[in-house]
PDB file of C-alpha atoms in Angstrom:
ATOM      1  CA  MET A  34      28.623  79.225 -30.682  1.00 51.00           C
ATOM      2  CA  ASN A  35      32.116  78.584 -31.879  1.00 78.00           C
ATOM      3  CA  LYS A  36      33.275  75.438 -32.274  1.00 87.00           C
ATOM      4  CA  SER A  37      36.678  73.935 -29.975  1.00 94.00           C
ATOM      5  CA  MET A  38      39.270  72.285 -31.190  1.00 96.00           C
ATOM      6  CA  ASN A  39      38.397  68.964 -29.606  1.00 96.00           C
ATOM      7  CA  GLU A  40      35.108  69.222 -31.411  1.00 96.00           C
ATOM      8  CA  PHE A  41      37.040  69.300 -35.365  1.00 97.00           C
ATOM      9  CA  ILE A  42      38.752  66.466 -34.522  1.00 98.00           C
ATOM     10  CA  SER A  43      35.833  64.492 -33.168  1.00 98.00           C
ATOM     11  CA  GLU A  44      33.554  65.094 -36.202  1.00 97.00           C
ATOM     12  CA  TYR A  45      37.041  64.338 -38.034  1.00 98.00           C
ATOM     13  CA  ALA A  46      37.550  61.070 -36.279  1.00 98.00           C
ATOM     14  CA  LEU A  47      33.444  60.594 -36.509  1.00 98.00           C
ATOM     15  CA  ARG A  48      33.951  60.570 -40.671  1.00 98.00           C
ATOM     16  CA  ILE A  49      36.536  58.198 -40.355  1.00 98.00           C
ATOM     17  CA  GLY A  50      35.140  55.908 -38.032  1.00 98.00           C
ATOM     18  CA  ASP A  51      31.652  55.727 -40.117  1.00 98.00           C
ATOM     19  CA  THR A  52      33.019  55.165 -43.103  1.00 98.00           C
ATOM     20  CA  SER A  53      34.686  52.134 -41.651  1.00 98.00           C
ATOM     21  CA  LEU A  54      31.959  51.231 -40.129  1.00 98.00           C
ATOM     22  CA  ILE A  55      29.179  51.147 -42.939  1.00 98.00           C
ATOM     23  CA  LEU A  56      31.681  49.649 -45.351  1.00 98.00           C
ATOM     24  CA  GLY A  57      32.135  46.609 -42.822  1.00 97.00           C
ATOM     25  CA  GLN A  58      28.706  46.332 -42.521  1.00 96.00           C
ATOM     26  CA  ARG A  59      28.202  46.470 -46.438  1.00 96.00           C
ATOM     27  CA  LEU A  60      30.900  43.534 -46.417  1.00 95.00           C
ATOM     28  CA  GLY A  61      29.400  41.621 -43.547  1.00 92.00           C
ATOM     29  CA  GLU A  62      26.032  40.715 -45.594  1.00 90.00           C
ATOM     30  CA  TRP A  63      28.242  38.753 -47.943  1.00 77.00           C
ATOM     31  CA  CYS A  64      28.951  36.269 -44.982  1.00 80.00           C
ATOM     32  CA  GLY A  65      27.714  32.658 -46.162  1.00 78.00           C
ATOM     33  CA  HIS A  66      26.985  34.221 -49.927  1.00 75.00           C
ATOM     34  CA  GLY A  67      30.575  34.172 -50.878  1.00 71.00           C
ATOM     35  CA  PRO A  68      31.289  32.995 -54.432  1.00 77.00           C
ATOM     36  CA  ILE A  69      33.682  30.734 -53.383  1.00 73.00           C
ATOM     37  CA  LEU A  70      34.534  29.567 -49.932  1.00 68.00           C
ATOM     38  CA  GLU A  71      37.811  31.476 -50.101  1.00 76.00           C
ATOM     39  CA  GLU A  72      36.144  35.128 -50.975  1.00 82.00           C
ATOM     40  CA  ASP A  73      33.483  34.237 -48.544  1.00 76.00           C
ATOM     41  CA  ILE A  74      36.361  34.444 -45.669  1.00 85.00           C
ATOM     42  CA  ALA A  75      38.279  36.812 -47.339  1.00 87.00           C
ATOM     43  CA  LEU A  76      35.136  39.211 -47.436  1.00 93.00           C
ATOM     44  CA  THR A  77      34.297  38.848 -43.980  1.00 92.00           C
ATOM     45  CA  ASN A  78      38.098  38.915 -42.636  1.00 94.00           C
ATOM     46  CA  ILE A  79      38.123  42.749 -44.535  1.00 96.00           C
ATOM     47  CA  SER A  80      34.754  43.507 -43.064  1.00 96.00           C
ATOM     48  CA  LEU A  81      35.970  42.852 -39.536  1.00 96.00           C
ATOM     49  CA  ASP A  82      38.894  44.790 -39.896  1.00 97.00           C
ATOM     50  CA  LEU A  83      36.798  47.506 -40.641  1.00 98.00           C
ATOM     51  CA  ILE A  84      34.648  47.360 -37.735  1.00 97.00           C
ATOM     52  CA  GLY A  85      37.926  47.529 -35.493  1.00 97.00           C
ATOM     53  CA  GLN A  86      39.116  50.654 -37.222  1.00 98.00           C
ATOM     54  CA  SER A  87      35.511  51.914 -36.884  1.00 98.00           C
ATOM     55  CA  ARG A  88      35.308  50.958 -33.279  1.00 97.00           C
ATOM     56  CA  ALA A  89      38.830  52.845 -32.579  1.00 98.00           C
ATOM     57  CA  PHE A  90      37.797  56.058 -34.374  1.00 98.00           C
ATOM     58  CA  LEU A  91      34.387  56.109 -32.679  1.00 98.00           C
ATOM     59  CA  THR A  92      35.755  55.639 -29.415  1.00 98.00           C
ATOM     60  CA  TYR A  93      37.912  58.614 -30.033  1.00 98.00           C
ATOM     61  CA  ALA A  94      35.636  60.789 -31.522  1.00 98.00           C
ATOM     62  CA  GLY A  95      33.329  60.242 -28.422  1.00 97.00           C
ATOM     63  CA  SER A  96      35.917  60.872 -26.102  1.00 97.00           C
ATOM     64  CA  LEU A  97      36.301  64.584 -26.831  1.00 97.00           C
ATOM     65  CA  GLU A  98      32.883  65.344 -27.531  1.00 94.00           C
ATOM     66  CA  GLU A  99      30.626  66.874 -24.667  1.00 90.00           C
ATOM     67  CA  LYS A 100      28.046  63.913 -24.311  1.00 93.00           C
ATOM     68  CA  LYS A 101      30.941  61.346 -24.160  1.00 94.00           C
ATOM     69  CA  ARG A 102      28.901  58.905 -25.907  1.00 96.00           C
ATOM     70  CA  THR A 103      30.597  55.151 -26.126  1.00 94.00           C
ATOM     71  CA  GLU A 104      31.355  53.482 -29.584  1.00 94.00           C
ATOM     72  CA  ASP A 105      28.180  51.352 -29.084  1.00 93.00           C
ATOM     73  CA  GLU A 106      26.160  54.522 -28.414  1.00 95.00           C
ATOM     74  CA  LEU A 107      27.430  56.160 -31.713  1.00 96.00           C
ATOM     75  CA  ALA A 108      27.137  53.078 -33.937  1.00 95.00           C
ATOM     76  CA  PHE A 109      23.579  52.489 -32.520  1.00 95.00           C
ATOM     77  CA  PHE A 110      21.922  55.086 -31.441  1.00 95.00           C
ATOM     78  CA  ARG A 111      22.590  57.695 -34.107  1.00 96.00           C
ATOM     79  CA  ASP A 112      20.046  58.371 -37.064  1.00 96.00           C
ATOM     80  CA  ALA A 113      20.736  58.569 -40.692  1.00 96.00           C
ATOM     81  CA  ARG A 114      20.957  62.399 -40.947  1.00 96.00           C
ATOM     82  CA  GLU A 115      23.985  62.101 -38.398  1.00 97.00           C
ATOM     83  CA  TYR A 116      26.124  60.016 -39.861  1.00 98.00           C
ATOM     84  CA  LYS A 117      29.342  60.877 -41.670  1.00 97.00           C
ATOM     85  CA  ASN A 118      30.382  58.477 -44.017  1.00 98.00           C
ATOM     86  CA  THR A 119      30.996  58.482 -47.629  1.00 98.00           C
ATOM     87  CA  LEU A 120      27.862  58.291 -50.033  1.00 98.00           C
ATOM     88  CA  LEU A 121      29.780  54.964 -51.530  1.00 98.00           C
ATOM     89  CA  ALA A 122      30.354  52.905 -48.905  1.00 98.00           C
ATOM     90  CA  GLU A 123      26.592  52.799 -48.169  1.00 98.00           C
ATOM     91  CA  GLN A 124      25.784  51.325 -52.091  1.00 98.00           C
ATOM     92  CA  PRO A 125      24.318  47.951 -52.244  1.00 96.00           C
ATOM     93  CA  ASN A 126      27.031  44.960 -52.548  1.00 95.00           C
ATOM     94  CA  GLY A 127      25.069  44.178 -55.689  1.00 95.00           C
ATOM     95  CA  ASP A 128      26.653  41.386 -57.643  1.00 95.00           C
ATOM     96  CA  PHE A 129      30.569  40.216 -56.864  1.00 96.00           C
ATOM     97  CA  ALA A 130      31.858  42.734 -59.701  1.00 97.00           C
ATOM     98  CA  GLN A 131      29.607  45.851 -57.879  1.00 97.00           C
ATOM     99  CA  THR A 132      31.365  44.677 -54.223  1.00 97.00           C
ATOM    100  CA  ILE A 133      34.954  44.485 -55.557  1.00 97.00           C
ATOM    101  CA  LEU A 134      35.320  47.555 -57.788  1.00 98.00           C
ATOM    102  CA  ARG A 135      33.586  49.704 -54.442  1.00 98.00           C
ATOM    103  CA  GLN A 136      36.605  48.104 -52.342  1.00 98.00           C
ATOM    104  CA  LEU A 137      38.692  49.108 -54.946  1.00 98.00           C
ATOM    105  CA  PHE A 138      37.603  52.505 -54.580  1.00 98.00           C
ATOM    106  CA  ILE A 139      37.362  53.036 -51.045  1.00 98.00           C
ATOM    107  CA  SER A 140      40.315  50.844 -50.156  1.00 98.00           C
ATOM    108  CA  THR A 141      42.904  53.035 -52.229  1.00 98.00           C
ATOM    109  CA  PHE A 142      41.387  56.197 -50.937  1.00 98.00           C
ATOM    110  CA  GLN A 143      42.382  54.923 -47.704  1.00 98.00           C
ATOM    111  CA  PHE A 144      45.247  53.980 -48.484  1.00 98.00           C
ATOM    112  CA  TYR A 145      46.420  57.177 -49.480  1.00 98.00           C
ATOM    113  CA  PHE A 146      44.759  58.433 -46.963  1.00 98.00           C
ATOM    114  CA  PHE A 147      46.061  56.839 -43.702  1.00 98.00           C
ATOM    115  CA  ASP A 148      49.819  56.901 -45.140  1.00 98.00           C
ATOM    116  CA  ARG A 149      49.338  61.148 -44.864  1.00 98.00           C
ATOM    117  CA  LEU A 150      47.199  60.809 -41.352  1.00 98.00           C
ATOM    118  CA  LYS A 151      50.240  58.856 -39.977  1.00 98.00           C
ATOM    119  CA  LYS A 152      51.799  62.437 -40.046  1.00 98.00           C
ATOM    120  CA  SER A 153      49.125  63.680 -38.114  1.00 98.00           C
ATOM    121  CA  LYS A 154      50.163  65.931 -35.275  1.00 98.00           C
ATOM    122  CA  ASP A 155      47.312  64.305 -33.367  1.00 98.00           C
ATOM    123  CA  ALA A 156      49.075  61.576 -31.500  1.00 98.00           C
ATOM    124  CA  MET A 157      45.830  59.605 -31.105  1.00 98.00           C
ATOM    125  CA  PHE A 158      45.090  59.869 -35.156  1.00 98.00           C
ATOM    126  CA  ALA A 159      48.922  59.367 -36.481  1.00 98.00           C
ATOM    127  CA  GLY A 160      49.013  55.913 -34.170  1.00 98.00           C
ATOM    128  CA  LEU A 161      45.206  54.779 -35.580  1.00 98.00           C
ATOM    129  CA  ALA A 162      46.757  55.301 -39.015  1.00 98.00           C
ATOM    130  CA  GLU A 163      49.536  53.225 -38.907  1.00 98.00           C
ATOM    131  CA  LYS A 164      47.340  50.621 -37.801  1.00 97.00           C
ATOM    132  CA  SER A 165      44.522  51.283 -40.115  1.00 98.00           C
ATOM    133  CA  PHE A 166      47.144  51.692 -43.299  1.00 98.00           C
ATOM    134  CA  LYS A 167      48.649  48.236 -42.690  1.00 96.00           C
ATOM    135  CA  GLU A 168      45.199  46.351 -43.033  1.00 97.00           C
ATOM    136  CA  VAL A 169      44.287  48.912 -45.534  1.00 98.00           C
ATOM    137  CA  ALA A 170      47.514  47.748 -47.542  1.00 97.00           C
ATOM    138  CA  TYR A 171      45.873  44.020 -47.950  1.00 97.00           C
ATOM    139  CA  HIS A 172      42.473  45.322 -48.905  1.00 98.00           C
ATOM    140  CA  VAL A 173      43.704  47.132 -51.726  1.00 98.00           C
ATOM    141  CA  ARG A 174      45.466  44.327 -52.956  1.00 97.00           C
ATOM    142  CA  HIS A 175      42.769  41.933 -52.754  1.00 97.00           C
ATOM    143  CA  ALA A 176      40.502  44.611 -54.656  1.00 97.00           C
ATOM    144  CA  THR A 177      42.960  45.042 -57.360  1.00 98.00           C
ATOM    145  CA  GLU A 178      43.638  41.418 -57.771  1.00 97.00           C
ATOM    146  CA  TRP A 179      39.825  40.898 -58.676  1.00 97.00           C
ATOM    147  CA  THR A 180      39.165  43.541 -60.647  1.00 98.00           C
ATOM    148  CA  TYR A 181      42.107  42.476 -63.018  1.00 98.00           C
ATOM    149  CA  ARG A 182      40.534  39.174 -63.020  1.00 96.00           C
ATOM    150  CA  LEU A 183      36.740  40.446 -63.868  1.00 97.00           C
ATOM    151  CA  GLY A 184      37.779  43.258 -66.094  1.00 97.00           C
ATOM    152  CA  ASP A 185      40.017  40.908 -68.456  1.00 96.00           C
ATOM    153  CA  GLY A 186      38.285  37.628 -67.688  1.00 95.00           C
ATOM    154  CA  THR A 187      35.284  36.321 -69.619  1.00 97.00           C
ATOM    155  CA  LYS A 188      32.914  38.635 -71.429  1.00 97.00           C
ATOM    156  CA  GLU A 189      30.613  38.217 -68.544  1.00 97.00           C
ATOM    157  CA  SER A 190      33.005  38.978 -65.892  1.00 97.00           C
ATOM    158  CA  HIS A 191      33.931  42.533 -68.170  1.00 97.00           C
ATOM    159  CA  GLU A 192      30.180  43.319 -68.833  1.00 97.00           C
ATOM    160  CA  LYS A 193      29.460  42.949 -64.977  1.00 97.00           C
ATOM    161  CA  ILE A 194      32.736  44.551 -63.501  1.00 98.00           C
ATOM    162  CA  ASN A 195      31.686  47.232 -66.300  1.00 97.00           C
ATOM    163  CA  HIS A 196      28.228  47.669 -65.050  1.00 97.00           C
ATOM    164  CA  ALA A 197      29.169  48.352 -61.654  1.00 98.00           C
ATOM    165  CA  LEU A 198      31.499  51.021 -62.835  1.00 98.00           C
ATOM    166  CA  ASN A 199      28.362  52.763 -64.332  1.00 96.00           C
ATOM    167  CA  GLU A 200      26.390  52.462 -61.120  1.00 96.00           C
ATOM    168  CA  LEU A 201      29.239  53.651 -58.691  1.00 98.00           C
ATOM    169  CA  TRP A 202      31.458  56.319 -60.576  1.00 98.00           C
ATOM    170  CA  ARG A 203      28.925  59.304 -59.724  1.00 97.00           C
ATOM    171  CA  TYR A 204      29.451  58.731 -55.908  1.00 98.00           C
ATOM    172  CA  THR A 205      33.705  58.705 -56.192  1.00 98.00           C
ATOM    173  CA  GLY A 206      33.622  62.248 -55.873  1.00 98.00           C
ATOM    174  CA  ASP A 207      32.358  62.249 -52.253  1.00 98.00           C
ATOM    175  CA  LEU A 208      35.310  60.328 -51.186  1.00 98.00           C
ATOM    176  CA  PHE A 209      37.191  63.822 -51.888  1.00 98.00           C
ATOM    177  CA  LEU A 210      34.618  66.151 -50.320  1.00 98.00           C
ATOM    178  CA  MET A 211      36.300  69.026 -47.546  1.00 98.00           C
ATOM    179  CA  ASN A 212      34.370  71.651 -45.889  1.00 97.00           C
ATOM    180  CA  GLU A 213      35.111  74.203 -42.965  1.00 96.00           C
ATOM    181  CA  THR A 214      36.194  71.319 -40.329  1.00 97.00           C
ATOM    182  CA  ASP A 215      39.430  70.245 -42.758  1.00 98.00           C
ATOM    183  CA  LYS A 216      40.365  73.522 -43.273  1.00 97.00           C
ATOM    184  CA  ILE A 217      41.087  73.946 -39.971  1.00 97.00           C
ATOM    185  CA  LEU A 218      42.719  70.670 -39.332  1.00 98.00           C
ATOM    186  CA  ILE A 219      45.045  71.040 -42.470  1.00 98.00           C
ATOM    187  CA  LYS A 220      46.296  74.227 -41.084  1.00 97.00           C
ATOM    188  CA  GLU A 221      46.877  72.585 -37.683  1.00 97.00           C
ATOM    189  CA  GLY A 222      49.070  70.039 -39.323  1.00 98.00           C
ATOM    190  CA  ILE A 223      46.149  67.371 -38.139  1.00 98.00           C
ATOM    191  CA  ALA A 224      44.244  66.099 -40.905  1.00 98.00           C
ATOM    192  CA  VAL A 225      44.695  65.213 -44.521  1.00 98.00           C
ATOM    193  CA  ASP A 226      44.739  67.549 -47.690  1.00 98.00           C
ATOM    194  CA  LEU A 227      42.097  65.467 -50.128  1.00 98.00           C
ATOM    195  CA  HIS A 228      43.225  67.145 -53.304  1.00 97.00           C
ATOM    196  CA  GLU A 229      46.336  65.608 -52.745  1.00 98.00           C
ATOM    197  CA  VAL A 230      45.297  62.123 -51.741  1.00 98.00           C
ATOM    198  CA  LYS A 231      42.550  62.360 -54.848  1.00 98.00           C
ATOM    199  CA  LYS A 232      45.926  62.870 -57.301  1.00 98.00           C
ATOM    200  CA  ASP A 233      47.411  59.720 -56.014  1.00 98.00           C
ATOM    201  CA  TRP A 234      44.149  57.698 -56.441  1.00 98.00           C
ATOM    202  CA  GLU A 235      43.187  58.896 -59.779  1.00 98.00           C
ATOM    203  CA  LYS A 236      46.555  57.695 -60.449  1.00 98.00           C
ATOM    204  CA  LYS A 237      46.078  54.590 -59.142  1.00 98.00           C
ATOM    205  CA  ILE A 238      42.829  53.902 -60.238  1.00 98.00           C
ATOM    206  CA  ARG A 239      43.988  54.930 -64.004  1.00 98.00           C
ATOM    207  CA  GLU A 240      46.818  52.197 -63.831  1.00 98.00           C
ATOM    208  CA  VAL A 241      44.744  49.439 -62.502  1.00 98.00           C
ATOM    209  CA  PHE A 242      41.391  50.319 -64.992  1.00 98.00           C
ATOM    210  CA  LEU A 243      44.386  50.193 -68.090  1.00 98.00           C
ATOM    211  CA  GLN A 244      45.338  46.688 -67.004  1.00 97.00           C
ATOM    212  CA  ALA A 245      41.790  45.274 -66.380  1.00 98.00           C
ATOM    213  CA  THR A 246      40.979  46.778 -69.726  1.00 97.00           C
ATOM    214  CA  LEU A 247      38.153  49.423 -68.138  1.00 97.00           C
ATOM    215  CA  VAL A 248      38.045  52.439 -69.752  1.00 96.00           C
ATOM    216  CA  PHE A 249      38.355  55.512 -67.187  1.00 96.00           C
ATOM    217  CA  PRO A 250      35.547  57.751 -66.826  1.00 96.00           C
ATOM    218  CA  GLU A 251      35.410  61.075 -67.789  1.00 90.00           C
ATOM    219  CA  ASP A 252      32.274  61.952 -66.535  1.00 84.00           C
ATOM    220  CA  ASN A 253      32.372  64.768 -63.945  1.00 88.00           C
ATOM    221  CA  PHE A 254      29.339  64.421 -62.483  1.00 94.00           C
ATOM    222  CA  MET A 255      29.237  63.872 -58.997  1.00 97.00           C
ATOM    223  CA  ILE A 256      26.625  63.224 -55.898  1.00 97.00           C
ATOM    224  CA  THR A 257      28.160  64.408 -52.612  1.00 97.00           C
ATOM    225  CA  GLY A 258      26.979  65.134 -49.176  1.00 97.00           C
ATOM    226  CA  GLY A 259      28.056  62.136 -46.903  1.00 97.00           C
ATOM    227  CA  ILE A 260      29.795  64.534 -44.573  1.00 97.00           C
ATOM    228  CA  LEU A 261      27.271  66.957 -44.562  1.00 96.00           C
ATOM    229  CA  GLY A 262      24.635  64.173 -43.338  1.00 96.00           C
ATOM    230  CA  ASN A 263      23.055  64.110 -46.961  1.00 97.00           C
ATOM    231  CA  HIS A 264      22.551  60.312 -47.397  1.00 97.00           C
ATOM    232  CA  THR A 265      21.187  57.992 -49.990  1.00 97.00           C
ATOM    233  CA  GLU A 266      17.936  56.008 -49.139  1.00 96.00           C
ATOM    234  CA  TYR A 267      20.480  52.812 -48.659  1.00 97.00           C
ATOM    235  CA  LEU A 268      21.778  53.972 -45.594  1.00 97.00           C
ATOM    236  CA  GLY A 269      18.541  54.106 -43.850  1.00 95.00           C
ATOM    237  CA  HIS A 270      18.019  50.398 -44.733  1.00 94.00           C
ATOM    238  CA  ILE A 271      21.487  49.377 -43.447  1.00 95.00           C
ATOM    239  CA  LEU A 272      20.928  51.202 -39.864  1.00 96.00           C
ATOM    240  CA  ALA A 273      17.459  49.694 -39.686  1.00 94.00           C
ATOM    241  CA  GLU A 274      18.998  46.299 -39.835  1.00 92.00           C
ATOM    242  CA  MET A 275      22.153  47.321 -37.617  1.00 92.00           C
ATOM    243  CA  GLN A 276      20.336  49.077 -34.760  1.00 94.00           C
ATOM    244  CA  ILE A 277      16.963  46.758 -34.137  1.00 93.00           C
ATOM    245  CA  LEU A 278      18.621  44.849 -31.301  1.00 91.00           C
ATOM    246  CA  PRO A 279      20.343  47.578 -29.032  1.00 91.00           C
ATOM    247  CA  ARG A 280      17.150  49.946 -29.706  1.00 93.00           C
ATOM    248  CA  SER A 281      14.750  47.116 -29.105  1.00 93.00           C
ATOM    249  CA  TYR A 282      16.788  46.465 -25.477  1.00 91.00           C
ATOM    250  CA  PRO A 283      18.669  49.242 -24.880  1.00 87.00           C
ATOM    251  CA  GLY A 284      21.045  49.004 -21.772  1.00 82.00           C
ATOM    252  CA  ALA A 285      20.602  45.333 -22.222  1.00 77.00           C
ATOM    253  CA  GLU A 286      23.568  42.966 -21.186  1.00 70.00           C
ATOM    254  CA  TRP A 287      24.323  39.558 -22.298  1.00 64.00           C
TER     255      TRP A 287
END
């Protein structure tokens, strides 16, 4: 059965919303555990930005599908295989250096992605991208400044962020994975060509790494599959915690 244009757009919106939701959930785990008070608040605020983005994109995705699910239904009543987020977002926080580097990779991607999505022929995507872009600009600046401080700081901080790089690099390729949905929506002027985003992303990451005294990896082995519903074990752990209350008391109201 052929998919309608609304179904392709819904799937695309779902991907964007899922990545923001899962990354926001991850950052929320830092609340009360930040290395310093300022960073505790900063990471929590970034988490709230991401969850706000997720709500908007999930609401749009649900409005276009046949089931007409709400943002809450999409967030709390789907299983891991139904999620379309990038694999990088679901990776554990690790230490502060790992959280910062994960944020640098994803926020830099989102910066160039939303900048292009602002020009989408889909008015809803264009509007949501405009708002999200302004928030993500701060996220990039925050992660970049901390990458400089950790990479070109003490011997210990450099070792920690270098270890984070070894742990996370293999998932960066998943940021740029595309399939038939992308091909169709790019042709219609709705979606973003991630090949172009990758060029800008890689240039920016190289610039940041140079100043942070980090070596840009040349390893091309990548683990991908997020948009296909193929995830690491960590997503299941996140969803178990995130979904336990609404699943235990479906339809409950405060």
